[in-house]
């Protein structure tokens, strides 16, 4: 069994919405052969809680507006470290970058086929690493010159 056309349509729209809000490392898996509860997972991440919420809000708004889809469940809003949107046909996971590394959902689903995503979503691959590198460099620069104060 493979993901339905409706599931693929939802995934593509959600992926584009996430990319438009600058999500990192967007990827989608067809999990229909291994799970009976849903057809596909979409994974995306962001470097801070506020951006996680923004991405989720955009996905929810876009799927409602373009495809008339509302999630049957939304979890994780309180801390905004990992928000899950359950649309039955698909499940969207938007995680803080630290949670994404810790839980490594890609390892769990690596044997499932990846779904084709819009070019903007594909272009987000590796953005989390780029962001972490820039943050580390900025952190080093923030402390530069303070050696004399020790």
mmCIF file of C-alpha atoms in Angstrom:
data_model
loop_
_atom_site.group_PDB
_atom_site.id
_atom_site.type_symbol
_atom_site.label_atom_id
_atom_site.label_comp_id
_atom_site.label_asym_id
_atom_site.label_seq_id
_atom_site.Cartn_x
_atom_site.Cartn_y
_atom_site.Cartn_z
ATOM 1 C CA UNK A 1 0.000 0.000 0.000
ATOM 2 C CA UNK A 2 1.237 3.515 -0.724
ATOM 3 C CA UNK A 3 0.221 6.940 0.466
ATOM 4 C CA UNK A 4 -3.007 8.160 -1.117
ATOM 5 C CA UNK A 5 -3.165 11.093 -3.506
ATOM 6 C CA UNK A 6 -4.889 13.097 -0.758
ATOM 7 C CA UNK A 7 -2.043 12.361 1.667
ATOM 8 C CA UNK A 8 0.548 13.424 -0.879
ATOM 9 C CA UNK A 9 -1.402 16.618 -1.576
ATOM 10 C CA UNK A 10 -1.518 17.402 2.162
ATOM 11 C CA UNK A 11 2.207 16.640 2.586
ATOM 12 C CA UNK A 12 3.213 18.872 -0.324
ATOM 13 C CA UNK A 13 1.114 21.791 0.877
ATOM 14 C CA UNK A 14 2.353 21.401 4.463
ATOM 15 C CA UNK A 15 5.973 21.141 3.298
ATOM 16 C CA UNK A 16 5.657 24.320 1.236
ATOM 17 C CA UNK A 17 4.078 26.137 4.186
ATOM 18 C CA UNK A 18 6.931 25.018 6.445
ATOM 19 C CA UNK A 19 9.519 26.110 3.878
ATOM 20 C CA UNK A 20 7.819 29.500 3.553
ATOM 21 C CA UNK A 21 8.306 29.979 7.311
ATOM 22 C CA UNK A 22 11.985 28.992 7.045
ATOM 23 C CA UNK A 23 11.771 25.534 8.616
ATOM 24 C CA UNK A 24 14.916 23.428 8.562
ATOM 25 C CA UNK A 25 15.463 19.937 7.165
ATOM 26 C CA UNK A 26 11.968 19.227 5.859
ATOM 27 C CA UNK A 27 11.450 15.591 4.951
ATOM 28 C CA UNK A 28 8.414 13.349 4.429
ATOM 29 C CA UNK A 29 8.057 9.585 4.664
ATOM 30 C CA UNK A 30 5.427 7.240 3.290
ATOM 31 C CA UNK A 31 4.692 5.119 6.378
ATOM 32 C CA UNK A 32 1.549 3.476 4.992
ATOM 33 C CA UNK A 33 3.188 0.035 4.714
ATOM 34 C CA UNK A 34 4.279 -0.038 8.360
ATOM 35 C CA UNK A 35 1.496 1.913 10.106
ATOM 36 C CA UNK A 36 -2.224 1.496 9.781
ATOM 37 C CA UNK A 37 -3.079 4.788 11.516
ATOM 38 C CA UNK A 38 -1.665 7.205 8.923
ATOM 39 C CA UNK A 39 -0.152 7.344 5.449
ATOM 40 C CA UNK A 40 2.697 9.802 5.850
ATOM 41 C CA UNK A 41 4.850 11.763 8.265
ATOM 42 C CA UNK A 42 6.240 15.222 7.633
ATOM 43 C CA UNK A 43 9.218 16.272 9.754
ATOM 44 C CA UNK A 44 10.526 19.826 10.062
ATOM 45 C CA UNK A 45 12.487 21.766 12.643
ATOM 46 C CA UNK A 46 13.342 25.286 13.765
ATOM 47 C CA UNK A 47 16.019 26.787 15.997
ATOM 48 C CA UNK A 48 13.634 28.380 18.522
ATOM 49 C CA UNK A 49 10.222 27.841 20.104
ATOM 50 C CA UNK A 50 8.631 30.906 18.542
ATOM 51 C CA UNK A 51 9.550 29.766 15.045
ATOM 52 C CA UNK A 52 8.225 26.256 15.777
ATOM 53 C CA UNK A 53 4.849 27.811 16.616
ATOM 54 C CA UNK A 54 4.949 30.041 13.550
ATOM 55 C CA UNK A 55 5.636 27.084 11.256
ATOM 56 C CA UNK A 56 2.819 25.050 12.781
ATOM 57 C CA UNK A 57 0.371 27.946 12.543
ATOM 58 C CA UNK A 58 1.251 28.463 8.867
ATOM 59 C CA UNK A 59 0.831 24.761 8.073
ATOM 60 C CA UNK A 60 -2.524 24.657 9.830
ATOM 61 C CA UNK A 61 -3.757 27.817 8.112
ATOM 62 C CA UNK A 62 -2.545 26.759 4.648
ATOM 63 C CA UNK A 63 -4.066 23.273 4.806
ATOM 64 C CA UNK A 64 -7.379 24.729 5.985
ATOM 65 C CA UNK A 65 -7.428 27.434 3.321
ATOM 66 C CA UNK A 66 -6.138 25.436 0.343
ATOM 67 C CA UNK A 67 -7.437 21.949 1.062
ATOM 68 C CA UNK A 68 -10.187 22.340 3.654
ATOM 69 C CA UNK A 69 -8.253 20.154 6.108
ATOM 70 C CA UNK A 70 -8.309 20.629 9.870
ATOM 71 C CA UNK A 71 -6.188 18.638 12.295
ATOM 72 C CA UNK A 72 -8.120 16.230 14.496
ATOM 73 C CA UNK A 73 -5.465 16.748 17.164
ATOM 74 C CA UNK A 74 -2.766 19.298 17.962
ATOM 75 C CA UNK A 75 -0.289 18.490 20.719
ATOM 76 C CA UNK A 76 2.745 20.156 22.249
ATOM 77 C CA UNK A 77 1.698 23.807 22.104
ATOM 78 C CA UNK A 78 2.552 24.524 25.711
ATOM 79 C CA UNK A 79 6.319 24.227 25.416
ATOM 80 C CA UNK A 80 6.555 24.473 21.610
ATOM 81 C CA UNK A 81 9.512 22.100 21.604
ATOM 82 C CA UNK A 82 7.690 19.492 19.537
ATOM 83 C CA UNK A 83 4.271 20.208 18.077
ATOM 84 C CA UNK A 84 2.323 17.459 16.382
ATOM 85 C CA UNK A 85 -0.559 18.015 13.967
ATOM 86 C CA UNK A 86 -2.636 14.915 13.278
ATOM 87 C CA UNK A 87 -4.670 15.089 10.071
ATOM 88 C CA UNK A 88 -5.413 11.321 10.124
ATOM 89 C CA UNK A 89 -4.049 10.910 6.572
ATOM 90 C CA UNK A 90 -0.786 12.577 7.584
ATOM 91 C CA UNK A 91 0.970 13.523 10.812
ATOM 92 C CA UNK A 92 3.139 16.646 10.914
ATOM 93 C CA UNK A 93 5.983 16.882 13.433
ATOM 94 C CA UNK A 94 7.600 20.290 13.911
ATOM 95 C CA UNK A 95 10.406 20.096 16.421
ATOM 96 C CA UNK A 96 12.873 22.431 18.040
ATOM 97 C CA UNK A 97 16.266 21.609 16.513
ATOM 98 C CA UNK A 98 17.542 20.153 19.810
ATOM 99 C CA UNK A 99 14.550 17.793 20.037
ATOM 100 C CA UNK A 100 15.031 16.802 16.419
ATOM 101 C CA UNK A 101 18.598 15.707 17.102
ATOM 102 C CA UNK A 102 17.719 13.979 20.388
ATOM 103 C CA UNK A 103 14.715 11.976 19.153
ATOM 104 C CA UNK A 104 16.096 11.379 15.631
ATOM 105 C CA UNK A 105 12.800 10.340 14.064
ATOM 106 C CA UNK A 106 14.574 9.886 10.749
ATOM 107 C CA UNK A 107 16.306 6.822 12.192
ATOM 108 C CA UNK A 108 12.953 5.239 12.991
ATOM 109 C CA UNK A 109 11.532 5.786 9.515
ATOM 110 C CA UNK A 110 14.661 5.531 7.351
ATOM 111 C CA UNK A 111 13.453 2.280 5.764
ATOM 112 C CA UNK A 112 10.252 3.945 4.556
ATOM 113 C CA UNK A 113 10.239 5.633 1.159
ATOM 114 C CA UNK A 114 10.696 9.389 1.087
ATOM 115 C CA UNK A 115 7.932 11.384 -0.531
ATOM 116 C CA UNK A 116 8.690 13.961 -3.192
ATOM 117 C CA UNK A 117 8.542 17.516 -1.840
ATOM 118 C CA UNK A 118 8.436 20.958 -3.458
ATOM 119 C CA UNK A 119 11.829 22.441 -4.392
ATOM 120 C CA UNK A 120 11.629 25.037 -1.600
ATOM 121 C CA UNK A 121 11.205 22.266 0.979
ATOM 122 C CA UNK A 122 14.075 20.225 -0.450
ATOM 123 C CA UNK A 123 16.302 23.293 -0.269
ATOM 124 C CA UNK A 124 15.959 23.300 3.540
ATOM 125 C CA UNK A 125 18.069 20.142 3.931
ATOM 126 C CA UNK A 126 21.161 20.882 5.989
ATOM 127 C CA UNK A 127 19.877 24.263 7.189
ATOM 128 C CA UNK A 128 19.935 23.178 10.850
ATOM 129 C CA UNK A 129 23.648 22.402 10.614
ATOM 130 C CA UNK A 130 24.323 25.698 8.869
ATOM 131 C CA UNK A 131 22.379 27.556 11.560
ATOM 132 C CA UNK A 132 24.200 25.742 14.391
ATOM 133 C CA UNK A 133 27.559 26.561 12.810
ATOM 134 C CA UNK A 134 26.641 30.243 12.479
ATOM 135 C CA UNK A 135 25.439 30.325 16.080
ATOM 136 C CA UNK A 136 28.665 28.724 17.279
ATOM 137 C CA UNK A 137 30.728 31.241 15.314
ATOM 138 C CA UNK A 138 28.646 34.109 16.674
ATOM 139 C CA UNK A 139 29.097 32.752 20.196
ATOM 140 C CA UNK A 140 32.852 32.680 19.713
ATOM 141 C CA UNK A 141 32.785 36.233 18.405
ATOM 142 C CA UNK A 142 30.666 37.346 21.384
ATOM 143 C CA UNK A 143 33.419 36.257 23.761
ATOM 144 C CA UNK A 144 36.290 37.611 21.672
ATOM 145 C CA UNK A 145 38.168 40.308 23.532
ATOM 146 C CA UNK A 146 36.935 39.247 26.963
ATOM 147 C CA UNK A 147 40.119 37.280 27.666
ATOM 148 C CA UNK A 148 41.719 40.486 28.901
ATOM 149 C CA UNK A 149 39.022 40.847 31.572
ATOM 150 C CA UNK A 150 39.805 37.526 33.236
#
